Short mmCIF file of C-alpha atoms and ligand atoms in Angstrom, two decimals:
data_model
loop_
_atom_site.label_atom_id
_atom_site.label_comp_id
_atom_site.label_asym_id
_atom_site.label_seq_id
_atom_site.Cartn_x
_atom_site.Cartn_y
_atom_site.Cartn_z
CA MET D 29 -83.99 -87.31 -78.95
CA SER D 30 -80.67 -86.81 -80.59
CA GLY D 31 -80.33 -86.14 -84.30
CA PRO D 32 -79.70 -89.05 -86.69
CA ALA D 33 -76.09 -88.13 -87.24
CA GLY D 34 -74.88 -86.39 -84.10
CA ILE D 35 -71.40 -86.08 -82.78
CA GLY D 36 -69.58 -89.26 -81.97
CA HIS D 37 -71.44 -91.23 -84.63
CA ILE D 38 -68.86 -92.02 -87.22
CA VAL D 39 -70.34 -92.46 -90.66
CA HIS D 40 -68.87 -92.05 -94.12
CA PRO D 41 -70.85 -89.18 -95.60
CA THR D 42 -68.86 -88.75 -98.80
CA ALA D 43 -68.70 -92.44 -99.65
CA PRO D 44 -70.27 -92.99 -103.10
CA THR D 45 -73.76 -94.41 -103.10
CA SER D 46 -74.37 -97.76 -104.80
CA HIS D 47 -76.65 -95.97 -107.29
CA PRO D 48 -74.92 -92.70 -108.15
CA ALA D 49 -77.69 -91.90 -110.66
CA LEU D 50 -80.30 -91.74 -107.93
CA PRO D 51 -80.71 -88.20 -106.66
CA VAL D 52 -79.98 -87.74 -102.94
CA GLU D 53 -82.81 -86.22 -100.96
CA PRO D 54 -81.54 -82.86 -99.60
CA LEU D 55 -81.38 -82.49 -95.82
CA LEU D 56 -82.17 -78.80 -96.23
CA GLU D 57 -84.11 -77.31 -99.10
CA VAL D 58 -84.81 -73.59 -99.35
CA ARG D 59 -87.13 -72.28 -102.11
CA GLY D 60 -87.85 -68.69 -103.02
CA LEU D 61 -86.55 -67.36 -99.70
CA SER D 62 -87.06 -63.61 -99.31
CA VAL D 63 -86.35 -61.58 -96.17
CA SER D 64 -86.97 -57.92 -95.46
CA TYR D 65 -85.79 -55.51 -92.78
CA GLY D 66 -88.73 -53.11 -92.72
CA ARG D 67 -89.01 -51.87 -96.27
CA ILE D 68 -85.52 -53.07 -97.22
CA ARG D 69 -85.53 -56.37 -99.08
CA ALA D 70 -82.23 -57.95 -98.00
CA VAL D 71 -82.70 -61.41 -99.58
CA GLU D 72 -84.76 -62.13 -102.68
CA GLY D 73 -85.81 -65.46 -104.12
CA VAL D 74 -82.98 -67.62 -102.78
CA ASP D 75 -83.07 -71.32 -103.71
CA LEU D 76 -80.52 -73.65 -102.17
CA ALA D 77 -80.19 -77.28 -101.22
CA VAL D 78 -77.84 -79.01 -98.80
CA GLU D 79 -77.37 -82.73 -99.19
CA PRO D 80 -76.66 -84.81 -96.12
CA GLY D 81 -73.01 -85.28 -95.19
CA ARG D 82 -71.88 -82.24 -97.17
CA ILE D 83 -70.19 -78.94 -96.48
CA VAL D 84 -72.02 -76.24 -98.40
CA SER D 85 -70.79 -72.67 -98.41
CA LEU D 86 -72.38 -69.34 -99.10
CA VAL D 87 -69.85 -66.73 -100.15
CA GLY D 88 -70.24 -63.10 -101.29
CA SER D 89 -69.17 -59.60 -100.41
CA ASN D 90 -70.28 -57.70 -97.28
CA GLY D 91 -74.01 -57.06 -97.23
CA ALA D 92 -74.79 -59.69 -99.88
CA GLY D 93 -77.36 -61.24 -97.57
CA LYS D 94 -75.52 -64.33 -96.32
CA SER D 95 -76.13 -63.88 -92.59
CA THR D 96 -79.76 -62.92 -93.27
CA THR D 97 -80.23 -66.15 -95.21
CA LEU D 98 -78.77 -68.23 -92.37
CA MET D 99 -80.91 -66.51 -89.78
CA ALA D 100 -84.06 -67.14 -91.80
CA ILE D 101 -83.16 -70.85 -92.13
CA SER D 102 -82.74 -71.21 -88.35
CA GLY D 103 -85.90 -69.22 -87.68
CA ILE D 104 -84.32 -66.17 -86.04
CA LEU D 105 -85.72 -63.93 -88.82
CA PRO D 106 -89.18 -64.26 -90.38
CA LEU D 107 -89.53 -64.94 -94.09
CA ALA D 108 -91.27 -62.44 -96.35
CA ALA D 109 -91.71 -65.29 -98.88
CA GLY D 110 -90.53 -68.79 -99.56
CA THR D 111 -90.28 -72.16 -97.82
CA VAL D 112 -87.70 -74.02 -95.75
CA ARG D 113 -87.82 -77.80 -95.70
CA PHE D 114 -85.64 -79.87 -93.39
CA ALA D 115 -85.40 -83.65 -93.37
CA GLY D 116 -88.50 -83.80 -95.54
CA GLU D 117 -90.58 -81.54 -93.27
CA ASP D 118 -91.82 -78.03 -94.00
CA ILE D 119 -90.38 -76.03 -91.09
CA THR D 120 -91.08 -72.58 -92.51
CA ARG D 121 -93.30 -71.62 -89.59
CA LEU D 122 -91.48 -73.37 -86.78
CA ALA D 123 -89.99 -71.36 -83.91
CA PRO D 124 -86.17 -71.35 -83.64
CA GLU D 125 -86.18 -73.66 -80.57
CA ALA D 126 -88.32 -76.18 -82.41
CA ARG D 127 -85.80 -76.12 -85.27
CA VAL D 128 -83.02 -76.91 -82.77
CA GLY D 129 -85.14 -79.85 -81.69
CA ARG D 130 -85.43 -80.97 -85.31
CA GLY D 131 -81.58 -80.98 -85.61
CA ILE D 132 -80.54 -77.49 -86.74
CA ALA D 133 -77.87 -75.67 -84.72
CA HIS D 134 -76.74 -72.12 -85.60
CA VAL D 135 -73.32 -70.80 -84.54
CA PRO D 136 -73.81 -67.05 -85.00
CA GLU D 137 -71.37 -64.47 -86.24
CA ARG D 138 -69.02 -62.93 -83.65
CA ARG D 139 -68.91 -66.06 -81.46
CA ARG D 140 -71.46 -65.05 -78.87
CA VAL D 141 -70.57 -67.07 -75.80
CA PHE D 142 -71.88 -66.31 -72.28
CA ALA D 143 -68.78 -64.44 -71.09
CA GLY D 144 -69.53 -64.61 -67.33
CA MET D 145 -70.28 -68.32 -67.37
CA SER D 146 -67.69 -71.07 -67.35
CA VAL D 147 -66.80 -73.09 -70.43
CA ARG D 148 -68.59 -76.10 -68.93
CA GLU D 149 -71.73 -74.03 -68.22
CA ASN D 150 -71.75 -72.79 -71.79
CA LEU D 151 -71.55 -76.36 -73.06
CA VAL D 152 -74.32 -77.59 -70.70
CA LEU D 153 -76.54 -74.78 -71.97
CA GLY D 154 -75.91 -75.91 -75.52
CA GLY D 155 -77.35 -79.29 -74.57
CA TYR D 156 -80.38 -77.86 -72.78
CA SER D 157 -82.85 -79.17 -75.34
CA ARG D 158 -81.87 -82.77 -74.46
CA GLY D 159 -82.07 -82.86 -70.72
CA ASP D 160 -80.27 -86.17 -70.08
CA ARG D 161 -77.45 -85.08 -67.79
CA ALA D 162 -75.30 -88.23 -68.25
CA GLU D 163 -75.55 -87.90 -72.02
CA ILE D 164 -74.58 -84.22 -71.75
CA GLU D 165 -71.51 -85.14 -69.74
CA ARG D 166 -70.54 -87.75 -72.33
CA ASP D 167 -70.84 -85.20 -75.11
CA ILE D 168 -68.73 -82.74 -73.16
CA ASP D 169 -66.05 -85.47 -73.10
CA THR D 170 -66.40 -86.05 -76.83
CA LEU D 171 -66.20 -82.36 -77.61
CA THR D 172 -63.19 -81.78 -75.40
CA ALA D 173 -61.48 -84.52 -77.37
CA LEU D 174 -62.31 -82.54 -80.54
CA PHE D 175 -61.17 -79.29 -78.87
CA PRO D 176 -58.56 -80.29 -76.26
CA ILE D 177 -57.95 -76.67 -75.25
CA LEU D 178 -61.54 -76.42 -74.03
CA GLY D 179 -60.98 -79.47 -71.84
CA LYS D 180 -58.22 -77.59 -70.06
CA ARG D 181 -60.43 -74.55 -69.58
CA LEU D 182 -63.74 -76.10 -68.45
CA GLY D 183 -63.84 -74.15 -65.16
CA GLN D 184 -62.70 -70.88 -66.65
CA ALA D 185 -65.04 -67.98 -67.48
CA ALA D 186 -65.71 -68.00 -71.25
CA GLY D 187 -64.98 -64.26 -71.43
CA THR D 188 -61.33 -64.88 -70.49
CA LEU D 189 -60.69 -67.18 -73.47
CA SER D 190 -58.81 -66.00 -76.58
CA GLY D 191 -60.82 -65.22 -79.72
CA GLY D 192 -59.99 -68.61 -81.26
CA GLU D 193 -60.92 -70.45 -78.07
CA GLN D 194 -64.19 -68.60 -77.88
CA GLN D 195 -64.91 -69.65 -81.43
CA MET D 196 -64.17 -73.26 -80.57
CA LEU D 197 -66.54 -72.95 -77.63
CA ALA D 198 -69.26 -71.45 -79.78
CA ILE D 199 -68.91 -74.35 -82.22
CA ALA D 200 -68.78 -76.96 -79.42
CA ARG D 201 -71.87 -75.40 -77.84
CA GLY D 202 -73.70 -75.68 -81.17
CA LEU D 203 -72.71 -79.34 -81.42
CA MET D 204 -74.06 -80.04 -77.91
CA SER D 205 -77.61 -80.17 -79.33
CA ARG D 206 -76.39 -83.06 -81.55
CA PRO D 207 -77.48 -81.34 -84.73
CA SER D 208 -77.68 -83.07 -88.07
CA LEU D 209 -77.11 -79.59 -89.67
CA LEU D 210 -74.60 -77.17 -88.19
CA ILE D 211 -74.97 -73.63 -89.56
CA MET D 212 -71.80 -71.58 -89.07
CA ASP D 213 -71.64 -67.84 -89.77
CA GLU D 214 -68.10 -66.59 -90.42
CA PRO D 215 -66.33 -68.81 -87.88
CA THR D 216 -62.88 -67.47 -88.76
CA MET D 217 -63.70 -63.79 -88.53
CA GLY D 218 -60.91 -61.78 -86.88
CA LEU D 219 -58.73 -64.79 -86.08
CA ALA D 220 -55.01 -65.24 -86.67
CA PRO D 221 -53.99 -67.38 -89.70
CA GLN D 222 -52.96 -70.47 -87.71
CA VAL D 223 -56.20 -70.36 -85.76
CA ILE D 224 -58.16 -69.99 -89.00
CA ASP D 225 -56.55 -73.20 -90.28
CA LEU D 226 -57.44 -74.97 -87.06
CA ILE D 227 -61.09 -73.91 -87.24
CA LEU D 228 -61.37 -74.90 -90.91
CA ASP D 229 -59.81 -78.30 -90.15
CA THR D 230 -62.44 -78.68 -87.45
CA VAL D 231 -65.18 -78.02 -90.02
CA LEU D 232 -63.83 -80.99 -92.05
CA GLU D 233 -63.72 -83.11 -88.86
CA ILE D 234 -67.33 -82.24 -88.08
CA ARG D 235 -68.38 -83.47 -91.50
CA ALA D 236 -66.28 -86.60 -91.02
CA ARG D 237 -68.22 -87.28 -87.83
CA GLY D 238 -71.46 -87.20 -89.81
CA THR D 239 -72.77 -83.67 -89.32
CA THR D 240 -73.79 -81.66 -92.38
CA VAL D 241 -72.46 -78.10 -92.48
CA LEU D 242 -73.84 -74.87 -94.01
CA LEU D 243 -71.07 -72.33 -93.84
CA VAL D 244 -70.74 -68.60 -94.48
CA GLU D 245 -67.10 -67.75 -94.81
CA GLN D 246 -65.34 -64.50 -95.64
CA ASN D 247 -62.25 -66.41 -96.77
CA ALA D 248 -63.89 -67.45 -100.01
CA VAL D 249 -60.88 -69.32 -101.41
CA GLU D 250 -60.57 -71.39 -98.22
CA ALA D 251 -64.32 -72.03 -98.20
CA MET D 252 -64.22 -73.20 -101.81
CA ARG D 253 -61.33 -75.55 -101.00
CA LEU D 254 -63.19 -77.40 -98.26
CA SER D 255 -66.76 -77.28 -99.62
CA ASP D 256 -68.68 -79.86 -101.58
CA HIS D 257 -70.87 -77.14 -103.11
CA VAL D 258 -70.60 -73.37 -103.19
CA TYR D 259 -73.29 -70.69 -103.69
CA VAL D 260 -72.26 -67.12 -104.48
CA MET D 261 -74.57 -64.30 -103.29
CA ARG D 262 -74.68 -60.74 -104.46
CA LEU D 263 -77.21 -58.07 -103.56
CA GLY D 264 -79.54 -60.57 -101.87
CA ARG D 265 -79.59 -63.15 -104.65
CA ILE D 266 -77.76 -66.33 -105.57
CA VAL D 267 -75.78 -65.36 -108.70
CA HIS D 268 -73.66 -68.47 -109.18
CA GLN D 269 -73.24 -71.99 -107.84
CA ASP D 270 -71.03 -74.97 -108.54
CA SER D 271 -69.52 -78.03 -106.92
CA GLY D 272 -66.46 -77.42 -104.73
CA SER D 273 -64.28 -79.22 -107.23
CA ASN D 274 -65.50 -77.26 -110.28
CA ILE D 275 -65.81 -73.80 -108.82
CA ASP D 276 -63.39 -71.34 -110.34
CA PRO D 277 -62.13 -68.68 -107.86
CA ASP D 278 -61.56 -66.11 -110.67
CA ARG D 279 -65.17 -66.45 -111.84
CA VAL D 280 -66.35 -66.17 -108.27
CA LYS D 281 -64.41 -62.96 -107.87
CA ALA D 282 -66.10 -61.60 -110.99
CA PHE D 283 -69.52 -62.50 -109.56
CA TYR D 284 -68.58 -60.71 -106.30
CA MET D 285 -67.85 -57.58 -108.26
CA GLY D 286 -71.01 -57.87 -110.35
CA ALA D 287 -68.94 -58.24 -113.49
CA GLU D 288 -70.91 -61.35 -114.45
CA ALA D 289 -74.23 -60.35 -112.99
P1 ATP V 1 -71.66 -59.39 -93.83
O1 ATP V 1 -70.53 -60.21 -94.27
O2 ATP V 1 -71.36 -57.90 -93.80
O3 ATP V 1 -72.35 -59.88 -92.58
P2 ATP V 1 -73.88 -60.52 -95.30
O4 ATP V 1 -73.71 -61.03 -96.67
O5 ATP V 1 -73.99 -61.48 -94.18
O6 ATP V 1 -72.76 -59.46 -95.03
P3 ATP V 1 -76.32 -59.42 -94.30
O7 ATP V 1 -75.71 -59.11 -92.97
O8 ATP V 1 -77.23 -60.53 -94.40
O9 ATP V 1 -75.17 -59.59 -95.34
O10 ATP V 1 -77.01 -58.09 -94.80
C1 ATP V 1 -77.78 -58.05 -96.02
C2 ATP V 1 -78.41 -56.66 -96.17
O11 ATP V 1 -79.32 -56.42 -95.14
C3 ATP V 1 -77.37 -55.52 -96.12
O12 ATP V 1 -77.75 -54.55 -97.05
C4 ATP V 1 -77.51 -55.05 -94.70
O13 ATP V 1 -77.17 -53.69 -94.64
C5 ATP V 1 -78.96 -55.24 -94.42
N1 ATP V 1 -79.21 -55.47 -93.00
C6 ATP V 1 -78.63 -56.46 -92.24
N2 ATP V 1 -79.13 -56.43 -90.99
C7 ATP V 1 -80.02 -55.41 -90.95
C8 ATP V 1 -80.86 -54.87 -89.95
N3 ATP V 1 -80.88 -55.38 -88.70
N4 ATP V 1 -81.66 -53.81 -90.29
C9 ATP V 1 -81.65 -53.31 -91.54
N5 ATP V 1 -80.88 -53.77 -92.52
C10 ATP V 1 -80.06 -54.81 -92.26
#
């Protein structure tokens, strides 16, 4: 089954609700998340919530624990403590593949595409959890409309694409599972400025198509500009959070440095 708000389903996620006073049930809710690498505690007591139809960013300096948090949410890393709830269900103990089935897709850091396989084969693999071949072909058409350059390269080996194209493929492959939550880890890393703009525009487009986004982004100012809510991490903890419209880049910088910790 596809997720409730997969690609190609146009909804209006940021439209105001008729009862703004009613709290929106979060799509993702993380409570007291702690993760260790052996004896090193990399993430400690993280609480965060992602409401449906939003772009939520995690920012912070290198080693703050952002990637670790994302990997624990998608089930790649085990939790030392805490809970992860998704669409009202406790998924803390679900395997990563089961979380994909529930509607969570993770686009990892460093755009890991299958270099020896064609662009089309990479996309088909992204849809493996669904099985319906005709639907997969339709989604490839939808995604090549979102990323026209991939449409021109469907038969080409993924390893021959430029860095920006590989990133687009990694994102498109994530969308092939029709997630309701797309987790993106540093999608602009190492890309040229124009390509960075293109990728960030795509993040907005993905939200406009009804998919919720949890983003880790090294370009904190850019991330704050496009996000509905921002969490700042330092030394494994959330040290600050605010709405995208209220967040103050200078204060965020101070939190990065520990000046406000
Ligand atoms: P970056 O932007 O550098 O990826 P980050 O905020 O994503 O930073 P993490 O990669 O989550 O941070 O790392 C958090 C902490 O965990 C760091 O101190 C890091 O050195 C440590 N760490 C990360 N991966 C491992 C690992 N495989 N084994 C041991 N320690 C690790």
